[in-house]
Short mmCIF file of N, CA, C and O in Angstrom, two decimals:
data_model
loop_
_atom_site.label_atom_id
_atom_site.label_comp_id
_atom_site.label_asym_id
_atom_site.label_seq_id
_atom_site.Cartn_x
_atom_site.Cartn_y
_atom_site.Cartn_z
N MET A 435 7.18 -11.93 13.67
CA MET A 435 6.38 -11.67 12.48
C MET A 435 7.27 -11.05 11.41
O MET A 435 8.04 -10.14 11.67
N VAL A 436 7.13 -11.53 10.20
CA VAL A 436 7.85 -10.96 9.08
C VAL A 436 7.09 -9.71 8.65
O VAL A 436 5.89 -9.77 8.37
N LEU A 437 7.78 -8.60 8.63
CA LEU A 437 7.15 -7.33 8.30
C LEU A 437 6.68 -7.29 6.86
O LEU A 437 5.57 -6.84 6.56
N PHE A 438 7.52 -7.81 5.96
CA PHE A 438 7.20 -7.69 4.53
C PHE A 438 7.96 -8.74 3.75
O PHE A 438 9.13 -8.98 4.02
N GLU A 439 7.28 -9.34 2.79
CA GLU A 439 7.92 -10.24 1.84
C GLU A 439 7.48 -9.83 0.45
O GLU A 439 6.30 -9.59 0.22
N VAL A 440 8.42 -9.77 -0.47
CA VAL A 440 8.11 -9.42 -1.85
C VAL A 440 7.31 -10.56 -2.48
O VAL A 440 7.66 -11.73 -2.35
N ASP A 441 6.21 -10.20 -3.14
CA ASP A 441 5.43 -11.17 -3.90
C ASP A 441 5.94 -11.12 -5.33
O ASP A 441 5.58 -10.22 -6.09
N LYS A 442 6.77 -12.07 -5.68
CA LYS A 442 7.39 -12.07 -7.01
C LYS A 442 6.38 -12.35 -8.12
O LYS A 442 6.66 -12.07 -9.28
N GLU A 443 5.22 -12.88 -7.78
CA GLU A 443 4.17 -13.17 -8.76
C GLU A 443 3.31 -11.95 -9.05
O GLU A 443 2.57 -11.92 -10.02
N SER A 444 3.40 -10.95 -8.19
CA SER A 444 2.55 -9.77 -8.32
C SER A 444 3.03 -8.86 -9.45
O SER A 444 4.22 -8.74 -9.71
N ASP A 445 2.07 -8.22 -10.10
CA ASP A 445 2.37 -7.21 -11.11
C ASP A 445 2.68 -5.86 -10.48
O ASP A 445 3.13 -4.95 -11.16
N LEU A 446 2.37 -5.73 -9.18
CA LEU A 446 2.60 -4.46 -8.50
C LEU A 446 4.09 -4.26 -8.26
O LEU A 446 4.80 -5.19 -7.87
N PRO A 447 4.58 -3.04 -8.48
CA PRO A 447 5.97 -2.75 -8.16
C PRO A 447 6.23 -3.01 -6.67
O PRO A 447 5.32 -2.89 -5.84
N ILE A 448 7.46 -3.33 -6.34
CA ILE A 448 7.81 -3.66 -4.96
C ILE A 448 7.48 -2.50 -4.02
O ILE A 448 6.97 -2.71 -2.92
N TRP A 449 7.73 -1.26 -4.44
CA TRP A 449 7.45 -0.13 -3.56
C TRP A 449 5.97 -0.04 -3.24
O TRP A 449 5.59 0.32 -2.12
N VAL A 450 5.09 -0.38 -4.19
CA VAL A 450 3.65 -0.35 -3.96
C VAL A 450 3.26 -1.49 -3.01
O VAL A 450 2.44 -1.29 -2.09
N GLN A 451 3.85 -2.66 -3.20
CA GLN A 451 3.59 -3.77 -2.29
C GLN A 451 3.97 -3.38 -0.86
O GLN A 451 3.20 -3.63 0.09
N LEU A 452 5.13 -2.77 -0.70
CA LEU A 452 5.59 -2.35 0.62
C LEU A 452 4.69 -1.28 1.19
O LEU A 452 4.29 -1.33 2.35
N ARG A 453 4.35 -0.30 0.39
CA ARG A 453 3.46 0.77 0.83
C ARG A 453 2.12 0.20 1.30
O ARG A 453 1.60 0.57 2.34
N ASN A 454 1.55 -0.72 0.52
CA ASN A 454 0.27 -1.33 0.89
C ASN A 454 0.38 -2.10 2.21
O ASN A 454 -0.51 -2.02 3.05
N ARG A 455 1.47 -2.82 2.38
CA ARG A 455 1.67 -3.60 3.60
C ARG A 455 1.81 -2.68 4.81
O ARG A 455 1.19 -2.91 5.86
N LEU A 456 2.60 -1.63 4.68
CA LEU A 456 2.77 -0.70 5.80
C LEU A 456 1.47 0.03 6.12
O LEU A 456 1.13 0.21 7.30
N ALA A 457 0.73 0.44 5.10
CA ALA A 457 -0.57 1.09 5.33
C ALA A 457 -1.51 0.15 6.07
O ALA A 457 -2.21 0.56 7.00
N TYR A 458 -1.49 -1.13 5.68
CA TYR A 458 -2.31 -2.13 6.37
C TYR A 458 -1.89 -2.26 7.83
O TYR A 458 -2.73 -2.28 8.73
N LEU A 459 -0.59 -2.35 8.07
CA LEU A 459 -0.09 -2.50 9.44
C LEU A 459 -0.44 -1.28 10.30
O LEU A 459 -0.70 -1.41 11.49
N ILE A 460 -0.47 -0.11 9.68
CA ILE A 460 -0.84 1.11 10.41
C ILE A 460 -2.34 1.12 10.70
O ILE A 460 -2.76 1.37 11.83
N THR A 461 -3.16 0.84 9.68
CA THR A 461 -4.61 0.91 9.88
C THR A 461 -5.14 -0.18 10.79
O THR A 461 -6.18 -0.01 11.41
N THR A 462 -4.44 -1.30 10.89
CA THR A 462 -4.89 -2.37 11.77
C THR A 462 -4.33 -2.26 13.18
O THR A 462 -4.65 -3.06 14.05
N GLY A 463 -3.47 -1.26 13.41
CA GLY A 463 -2.96 -1.00 14.75
C GLY A 463 -1.68 -1.71 15.11
O GLY A 463 -1.22 -1.63 16.25
N TYR A 464 -1.07 -2.42 14.16
CA TYR A 464 0.22 -3.05 14.45
C TYR A 464 1.24 -1.97 14.80
O TYR A 464 1.98 -2.10 15.76
N PHE A 465 1.26 -0.92 13.98
CA PHE A 465 2.05 0.27 14.30
C PHE A 465 1.09 1.30 14.88
O PHE A 465 0.08 1.64 14.27
N LYS A 466 1.40 1.78 16.06
CA LYS A 466 0.53 2.72 16.79
C LYS A 466 0.91 4.16 16.48
O LYS A 466 2.06 4.45 16.15
N PRO A 467 -0.07 5.08 16.60
CA PRO A 467 0.23 6.50 16.42
C PRO A 467 1.37 6.94 17.34
O PRO A 467 1.42 6.55 18.51
N GLY A 468 2.31 7.70 16.78
CA GLY A 468 3.46 8.17 17.53
C GLY A 468 4.65 7.23 17.49
O GLY A 468 5.75 7.60 17.86
N GLU A 469 4.42 6.00 17.03
CA GLU A 469 5.50 5.01 16.97
C GLU A 469 6.38 5.28 15.75
O GLU A 469 5.90 5.69 14.70
N LYS A 470 7.67 5.03 15.92
CA LYS A 470 8.61 5.18 14.81
C LYS A 470 8.58 3.93 13.95
O LYS A 470 8.60 2.81 14.47
N LEU A 471 8.59 4.15 12.64
CA LEU A 471 8.77 3.04 11.71
C LEU A 471 10.27 2.76 11.63
O LEU A 471 11.09 3.62 11.95
N PRO A 472 10.64 1.57 11.14
CA PRO A 472 12.07 1.32 10.92
C PRO A 472 12.65 2.39 9.98
O PRO A 472 11.93 2.93 9.13
N THR A 473 13.93 2.67 10.12
CA THR A 473 14.55 3.62 9.21
C THR A 473 14.51 3.06 7.79
O THR A 473 14.42 1.84 7.60
N VAL A 474 14.58 3.94 6.82
CA VAL A 474 14.57 3.51 5.42
C VAL A 474 15.74 2.56 5.16
O VAL A 474 15.55 1.47 4.61
N ARG A 475 16.91 2.96 5.58
CA ARG A 475 18.10 2.11 5.36
C ARG A 475 17.99 0.79 6.12
O ARG A 475 18.34 -0.26 5.61
N GLY A 476 17.51 0.86 7.36
CA GLY A 476 17.38 -0.34 8.18
C GLY A 476 16.39 -1.33 7.59
O GLY A 476 16.65 -2.54 7.53
N LEU A 477 15.24 -0.82 7.15
CA LEU A 477 14.22 -1.69 6.57
C LEU A 477 14.71 -2.27 5.25
O LEU A 477 14.51 -3.46 4.97
N ALA A 478 15.37 -1.45 4.45
CA ALA A 478 15.90 -1.93 3.16
C ALA A 478 16.87 -3.09 3.40
O ALA A 478 16.80 -4.12 2.71
N ALA A 479 17.73 -2.95 4.38
CA ALA A 479 18.70 -4.01 4.69
C ALA A 479 17.99 -5.24 5.24
O ALA A 479 18.30 -6.38 4.86
N GLU A 480 17.01 -5.02 6.12
CA GLU A 480 16.30 -6.13 6.78
C GLU A 480 15.54 -7.00 5.78
O GLU A 480 15.53 -8.22 5.90
N ILE A 481 14.91 -6.36 4.80
CA ILE A 481 14.11 -7.14 3.85
C ILE A 481 14.80 -7.30 2.49
O ILE A 481 14.19 -7.79 1.54
N SER A 482 16.02 -6.89 2.42
CA SER A 482 16.87 -7.07 1.23
C SER A 482 16.28 -6.48 -0.04
O SER A 482 16.16 -7.14 -1.07
N ILE A 483 15.89 -5.20 0.07
CA ILE A 483 15.46 -4.48 -1.13
C ILE A 483 16.18 -3.14 -1.17
O ILE A 483 16.77 -2.71 -0.18
N ASN A 484 16.14 -2.51 -2.31
CA ASN A 484 16.85 -1.26 -2.54
C ASN A 484 16.35 -0.14 -1.63
O ASN A 484 15.15 0.02 -1.42
N PHE A 485 17.28 0.65 -1.13
CA PHE A 485 16.98 1.83 -0.30
C PHE A 485 15.96 2.74 -0.97
O PHE A 485 15.01 3.22 -0.34
N ASN A 486 16.13 3.00 -2.26
CA ASN A 486 15.22 3.90 -2.98
C ASN A 486 13.80 3.34 -3.06
O ASN A 486 12.83 4.10 -3.09
N THR A 487 13.67 2.03 -3.09
CA THR A 487 12.36 1.39 -3.12
C THR A 487 11.62 1.66 -1.81
O THR A 487 10.44 2.04 -1.81
N VAL A 488 12.31 1.49 -0.70
CA VAL A 488 11.72 1.76 0.62
C VAL A 488 11.40 3.25 0.74
O VAL A 488 10.32 3.63 1.20
N ASN A 489 12.30 4.09 0.30
CA ASN A 489 12.10 5.53 0.37
C ASN A 489 10.86 5.95 -0.41
O ASN A 489 10.07 6.78 0.06
N LYS A 490 10.66 5.38 -1.58
CA LYS A 490 9.49 5.70 -2.40
C LYS A 490 8.20 5.30 -1.68
O LYS A 490 7.21 6.04 -1.70
N ALA A 491 8.21 4.14 -1.02
CA ALA A 491 7.04 3.70 -0.25
C ALA A 491 6.76 4.66 0.90
O ALA A 491 5.61 5.05 1.14
N TYR A 492 7.81 5.09 1.60
CA TYR A 492 7.65 6.02 2.71
C TYR A 492 7.12 7.38 2.22
O TYR A 492 6.26 7.97 2.86
N ILE A 493 7.63 7.85 1.11
CA ILE A 493 7.15 9.12 0.55
C ILE A 493 5.66 9.03 0.25
O ILE A 493 4.89 9.96 0.53
N SER A 494 5.23 7.91 -0.32
CA SER A 494 3.81 7.71 -0.60
C SER A 494 2.99 7.72 0.68
O SER A 494 1.91 8.32 0.73
N LEU A 495 3.50 7.09 1.73
CA LEU A 495 2.80 7.07 3.02
C LEU A 495 2.70 8.46 3.63
O LEU A 495 1.70 8.81 4.26
N VAL A 496 3.73 9.27 3.44
CA VAL A 496 3.68 10.67 3.90
C VAL A 496 2.62 11.42 3.11
O VAL A 496 1.77 12.11 3.69
N ASP A 497 2.64 11.28 1.79
CA ASP A 497 1.68 11.98 0.93
C ASP A 497 0.24 11.62 1.26
O ASP A 497 -0.66 12.44 1.14
N GLU A 498 0.02 10.37 1.69
CA GLU A 498 -1.33 9.90 1.99
C GLU A 498 -1.73 10.11 3.45
O GLU A 498 -2.83 9.74 3.85
N GLY A 499 -0.83 10.69 4.24
CA GLY A 499 -1.17 11.03 5.62
C GLY A 499 -1.02 9.93 6.65
O GLY A 499 -1.49 10.08 7.78
N TYR A 500 -0.36 8.85 6.30
CA TYR A 500 -0.15 7.77 7.26
C TYR A 500 0.99 8.05 8.23
O TYR A 500 0.95 7.63 9.37
N ILE A 501 2.02 8.72 7.72
CA ILE A 501 3.20 8.98 8.55
C ILE A 501 3.67 10.41 8.34
O ILE A 501 3.34 11.05 7.33
N ASP A 502 4.44 10.89 9.31
CA ASP A 502 5.20 12.13 9.18
C ASP A 502 6.65 11.73 9.10
O ASP A 502 7.08 10.80 9.78
N SER A 503 7.40 12.42 8.28
CA SER A 503 8.82 12.11 8.16
C SER A 503 9.62 13.39 8.14
O SER A 503 9.40 14.25 7.29
N LYS A 504 10.50 13.50 9.11
CA LYS A 504 11.37 14.67 9.20
C LYS A 504 12.81 14.19 9.29
O LYS A 504 13.10 13.25 10.03
N PRO A 505 13.71 14.86 8.57
CA PRO A 505 15.13 14.48 8.67
C PRO A 505 15.58 14.51 10.13
O PRO A 505 15.29 15.45 10.86
N GLY A 506 16.24 13.45 10.53
CA GLY A 506 16.75 13.36 11.89
C GLY A 506 15.76 12.80 12.90
O GLY A 506 16.13 12.38 13.98
N ARG A 507 14.47 12.85 12.57
CA ARG A 507 13.44 12.33 13.47
C ARG A 507 12.97 10.95 13.06
O ARG A 507 12.46 10.19 13.86
N GLY A 508 13.04 10.67 11.77
CA GLY A 508 12.55 9.40 11.26
C GLY A 508 11.10 9.48 10.82
O GLY A 508 10.52 10.56 10.73
N ALA A 509 10.54 8.34 10.58
CA ALA A 509 9.14 8.25 10.14
C ALA A 509 8.27 7.87 11.33
O ALA A 509 8.45 6.83 11.94
N ILE A 510 7.32 8.75 11.64
CA ILE A 510 6.44 8.58 12.79
C ILE A 510 5.02 8.33 12.30
O ILE A 510 4.51 9.07 11.45
N VAL A 511 4.37 7.31 12.86
CA VAL A 511 2.99 6.98 12.48
C VAL A 511 2.06 8.08 12.99
O VAL A 511 2.14 8.50 14.14
N ARG A 512 1.19 8.54 12.10
CA ARG A 512 0.21 9.57 12.45
C ARG A 512 -1.05 8.92 12.99
O ARG A 512 -1.34 7.76 12.72
N GLU A 513 -1.83 9.70 13.69
CA GLU A 513 -3.15 9.25 14.15
C GLU A 513 -4.05 9.12 12.92
O GLU A 513 -4.18 10.06 12.15
N ILE A 514 -4.61 7.94 12.74
CA ILE A 514 -5.54 7.72 11.64
C ILE A 514 -6.93 7.94 12.21
O ILE A 514 -7.42 7.13 13.00
N GLY A 515 -7.52 9.04 11.83
CA GLY A 515 -8.81 9.41 12.40
C GLY A 515 -9.95 8.53 11.92
O GLY A 515 -9.80 7.71 11.01
N GLU A 516 -11.11 8.71 12.55
CA GLU A 516 -12.30 7.95 12.17
C GLU A 516 -12.65 8.18 10.72
O GLU A 516 -13.11 7.28 10.04
N GLU A 517 -12.44 9.41 10.25
CA GLU A 517 -12.75 9.74 8.87
C GLU A 517 -12.00 8.82 7.91
O GLU A 517 -12.56 8.30 6.96
N LYS A 518 -10.71 8.60 8.19
CA LYS A 518 -9.90 7.74 7.33
C LYS A 518 -10.37 6.29 7.43
O LYS A 518 -10.45 5.59 6.44
N SER A 519 -10.70 5.83 8.65
CA SER A 519 -11.18 4.47 8.83
C SER A 519 -12.50 4.26 8.08
O SER A 519 -12.69 3.24 7.42
N GLU A 520 -13.40 5.23 8.18
CA GLU A 520 -14.67 5.13 7.47
C GLU A 520 -14.45 5.15 5.96
O GLU A 520 -15.12 4.44 5.22
N LYS A 521 -13.50 5.96 5.53
CA LYS A 521 -13.17 6.02 4.11
C LYS A 521 -12.71 4.65 3.63
O LYS A 521 -13.14 4.17 2.58
N PHE A 522 -11.84 3.99 4.40
CA PHE A 522 -11.36 2.67 4.00
C PHE A 522 -12.49 1.66 3.99
O PHE A 522 -12.55 0.80 3.12
N GLU A 523 -13.40 1.75 4.96
CA GLU A 523 -14.55 0.84 4.97
C GLU A 523 -15.39 1.04 3.71
O GLU A 523 -15.83 0.08 3.10
N SER A 524 -15.60 2.29 3.32
CA SER A 524 -16.37 2.58 2.12
C SER A 524 -15.67 2.05 0.88
O SER A 524 -16.31 1.48 -0.02
N VAL A 525 -14.36 2.23 0.82
CA VAL A 525 -13.58 1.74 -0.31
C VAL A 525 -13.65 0.22 -0.37
O VAL A 525 -13.87 -0.36 -1.44
N ASP A 526 -13.50 -0.43 0.78
CA ASP A 526 -13.57 -1.90 0.81
C ASP A 526 -14.93 -2.39 0.32
O ASP A 526 -15.01 -3.39 -0.40
N THR A 527 -15.99 -1.69 0.71
CA THR A 527 -17.33 -2.08 0.27
C THR A 527 -17.46 -1.93 -1.25
O THR A 527 -18.00 -2.82 -1.92
N LEU A 528 -16.94 -0.82 -1.79
CA LEU A 528 -16.97 -0.63 -3.25
C LEU A 528 -16.20 -1.72 -3.98
O LEU A 528 -16.67 -2.27 -4.98
N ILE A 529 -15.04 -2.06 -3.47
CA ILE A 529 -14.21 -3.10 -4.09
C ILE A 529 -14.94 -4.43 -4.03
O ILE A 529 -14.98 -5.17 -5.02
N GLU A 530 -15.50 -4.74 -2.88
CA GLU A 530 -16.22 -6.01 -2.73
C GLU A 530 -17.40 -6.09 -3.70
O GLU A 530 -17.62 -7.12 -4.35
N ASP A 531 -18.14 -4.99 -3.84
CA ASP A 531 -19.27 -4.96 -4.78
C ASP A 531 -18.79 -5.18 -6.22
O ASP A 531 -19.41 -5.90 -6.99
N CYS A 532 -17.68 -4.54 -6.55
CA CYS A 532 -17.11 -4.67 -7.90
C CYS A 532 -16.69 -6.11 -8.17
O CYS A 532 -17.01 -6.68 -9.22
N VAL A 533 -15.99 -6.71 -7.22
CA VAL A 533 -15.52 -8.09 -7.38
C VAL A 533 -16.72 -9.03 -7.48
O VAL A 533 -16.76 -9.92 -8.33
N ASP A 534 -17.72 -8.83 -6.62
CA ASP A 534 -18.92 -9.67 -6.68
C ASP A 534 -19.60 -9.57 -8.04
O ASP A 534 -20.04 -10.58 -8.60
N ALA A 535 -19.68 -8.35 -8.60
CA ALA A 535 -20.30 -8.16 -9.91
C ALA A 535 -19.50 -8.90 -10.99
O ALA A 535 -20.08 -9.53 -11.88
N CYS A 536 -18.19 -8.84 -10.91
CA CYS A 536 -17.34 -9.54 -11.88
C CYS A 536 -17.49 -11.05 -11.77
O CYS A 536 -17.57 -11.76 -12.78
N LEU A 537 -17.56 -11.54 -10.54
CA LEU A 537 -17.75 -12.98 -10.32
C LEU A 537 -19.10 -13.42 -10.87
O LEU A 537 -19.22 -14.49 -11.47
N ALA A 538 -20.12 -12.58 -10.70
CA ALA A 538 -21.46 -12.90 -11.22
C ALA A 538 -21.47 -12.96 -12.75
O ALA A 538 -22.29 -13.65 -13.34
N MET A 539 -20.52 -12.26 -13.37
CA MET A 539 -20.39 -12.28 -14.83
C MET A 539 -19.63 -13.53 -15.31
O MET A 539 -19.46 -13.71 -16.50
N GLY A 540 -19.15 -14.33 -14.37
CA GLY A 540 -18.48 -15.56 -14.73
C GLY A 540 -16.96 -15.51 -14.65
O GLY A 540 -16.29 -16.49 -14.98
N LEU A 541 -16.39 -14.39 -14.22
CA LEU A 541 -14.94 -14.30 -14.09
C LEU A 541 -14.49 -15.01 -12.82
O LEU A 541 -15.25 -15.08 -11.85
N SER A 542 -13.27 -15.52 -12.83
CA SER A 542 -12.69 -16.12 -11.63
C SER A 542 -12.03 -15.00 -10.82
O SER A 542 -11.82 -13.89 -11.33
N PHE A 543 -11.66 -15.31 -9.57
CA PHE A 543 -10.95 -14.33 -8.76
C PHE A 543 -9.65 -13.92 -9.46
O PHE A 543 -9.28 -12.75 -9.47
N ASP A 544 -8.96 -14.89 -10.05
CA ASP A 544 -7.72 -14.60 -10.76
C ASP A 544 -7.96 -13.66 -11.93
O ASP A 544 -7.20 -12.72 -12.15
N ASP A 545 -9.04 -13.91 -12.69
CA ASP A 545 -9.38 -13.03 -13.82
C ASP A 545 -9.67 -11.61 -13.34
O ASP A 545 -9.21 -10.63 -13.94
N VAL A 546 -10.43 -11.50 -12.26
CA VAL A 546 -10.77 -10.17 -11.71
C VAL A 546 -9.50 -9.45 -11.27
O VAL A 546 -9.30 -8.28 -11.59
N ASN A 547 -8.63 -10.18 -10.59
CA ASN A 547 -7.37 -9.60 -10.13
C ASN A 547 -6.55 -9.07 -11.30
O ASN A 547 -6.05 -7.94 -11.27
N LYS A 548 -6.42 -9.86 -12.34
CA LYS A 548 -5.65 -9.44 -13.52
C LYS A 548 -6.27 -8.22 -14.19
O LYS A 548 -5.56 -7.31 -14.60
N ARG A 549 -7.60 -8.21 -14.32
CA ARG A 549 -8.28 -7.08 -14.97
C ARG A 549 -8.11 -5.79 -14.16
O ARG A 549 -7.87 -4.73 -14.72
N ILE A 550 -8.23 -5.91 -12.85
CA ILE A 550 -8.09 -4.73 -11.99
C ILE A 550 -6.67 -4.18 -12.10
O ILE A 550 -6.47 -2.97 -12.27
N LYS A 551 -5.68 -5.06 -12.03
CA LYS A 551 -4.29 -4.61 -12.13
C LYS A 551 -4.02 -3.96 -13.48
O LYS A 551 -3.36 -2.92 -13.56
N LYS A 552 -4.57 -4.57 -14.55
CA LYS A 552 -4.38 -4.00 -15.89
C LYS A 552 -5.01 -2.61 -15.97
O LYS A 552 -4.41 -1.66 -16.47
N LYS A 553 -6.21 -2.47 -15.45
CA LYS A 553 -6.91 -1.19 -15.50
C LYS A 553 -6.18 -0.14 -14.67
O LYS A 553 -6.05 1.02 -15.09
N MET A 554 -5.65 -0.54 -13.52
CA MET A 554 -4.91 0.41 -12.68
C MET A 554 -3.65 0.90 -13.39
O MET A 554 -3.33 2.08 -13.34
N ARG A 555 -2.94 -0.02 -14.06
CA ARG A 555 -1.74 0.39 -14.81
C ARG A 555 -2.12 1.38 -15.91
O ARG A 555 -1.44 2.39 -16.11
N GLU A 556 -3.22 1.11 -16.61
CA GLU A 556 -3.67 2.02 -17.68
C GLU A 556 -4.01 3.39 -17.09
O GLU A 556 -3.64 4.42 -17.67
N MET A 557 -4.70 3.39 -15.96
CA MET A 557 -5.08 4.67 -15.34
C MET A 557 -3.85 5.43 -14.86
O MET A 557 -3.78 6.65 -15.04
N GLU A 558 -2.90 4.73 -14.27
CA GLU A 558 -1.67 5.38 -13.81
C GLU A 558 -0.93 6.00 -14.98
O GLU A 558 -0.45 7.14 -14.88
N ARG A 559 -0.83 5.24 -16.08
CA ARG A 559 -0.14 5.74 -17.26
C ARG A 559 -0.82 6.99 -17.81
O ARG A 559 -0.18 8.00 -18.08
N SER A 560 -2.13 6.91 -17.96
CA SER A 560 -2.84 8.05 -18.55
C SER A 560 -2.78 9.29 -17.65
O SER A 560 -2.67 10.41 -18.14
N ARG A 561 -2.80 9.09 -16.35
CA ARG A 561 -2.73 10.23 -15.43
C ARG A 561 -1.33 10.81 -15.33
O ARG A 561 -1.16 11.99 -15.11
N SER A 562 -0.32 9.96 -15.50
CA SER A 562 1.05 10.48 -15.44
C SER A 562 1.41 11.21 -16.72
O SER A 562 2.31 12.04 -16.73
N GLU A 563 0.70 10.90 -17.79
CA GLU A 563 0.96 11.57 -19.06
C GLU A 563 0.31 12.95 -19.10
O GLU A 563 0.59 13.75 -19.97
N GLY A 564 -0.57 13.19 -18.14
CA GLY A 564 -1.09 14.53 -17.98
C GLY A 564 -2.42 14.74 -18.47
O GLY A 564 -3.06 15.59 -18.74
#
């Protein structure tokens, strides 16, 4: 199985794509609690992307509670509790409702995708500006 492939058509930065993929692999059980993730350098070399890009994805996963990372120990998958699984189910339901509402308004899936990405970029910008 290929762990990750860059989607060159995506508006998402590569580190976000990687972070999303790893979070998915953790929540679906591909990576089990207590299991080590590939090293940052090893993964960067394996998928031919910059070390700093992989590091940024790992930092995000640490911040969101998916992994623990300690120098010398590597990145270890954390136990994703029921609370987190239920949270994701709730988020998925909200997203599905939103997409359904947009489709009912006559937008295509592609249009909805573009609008969501645009809105997320705007929100990220406004929140980073303080």
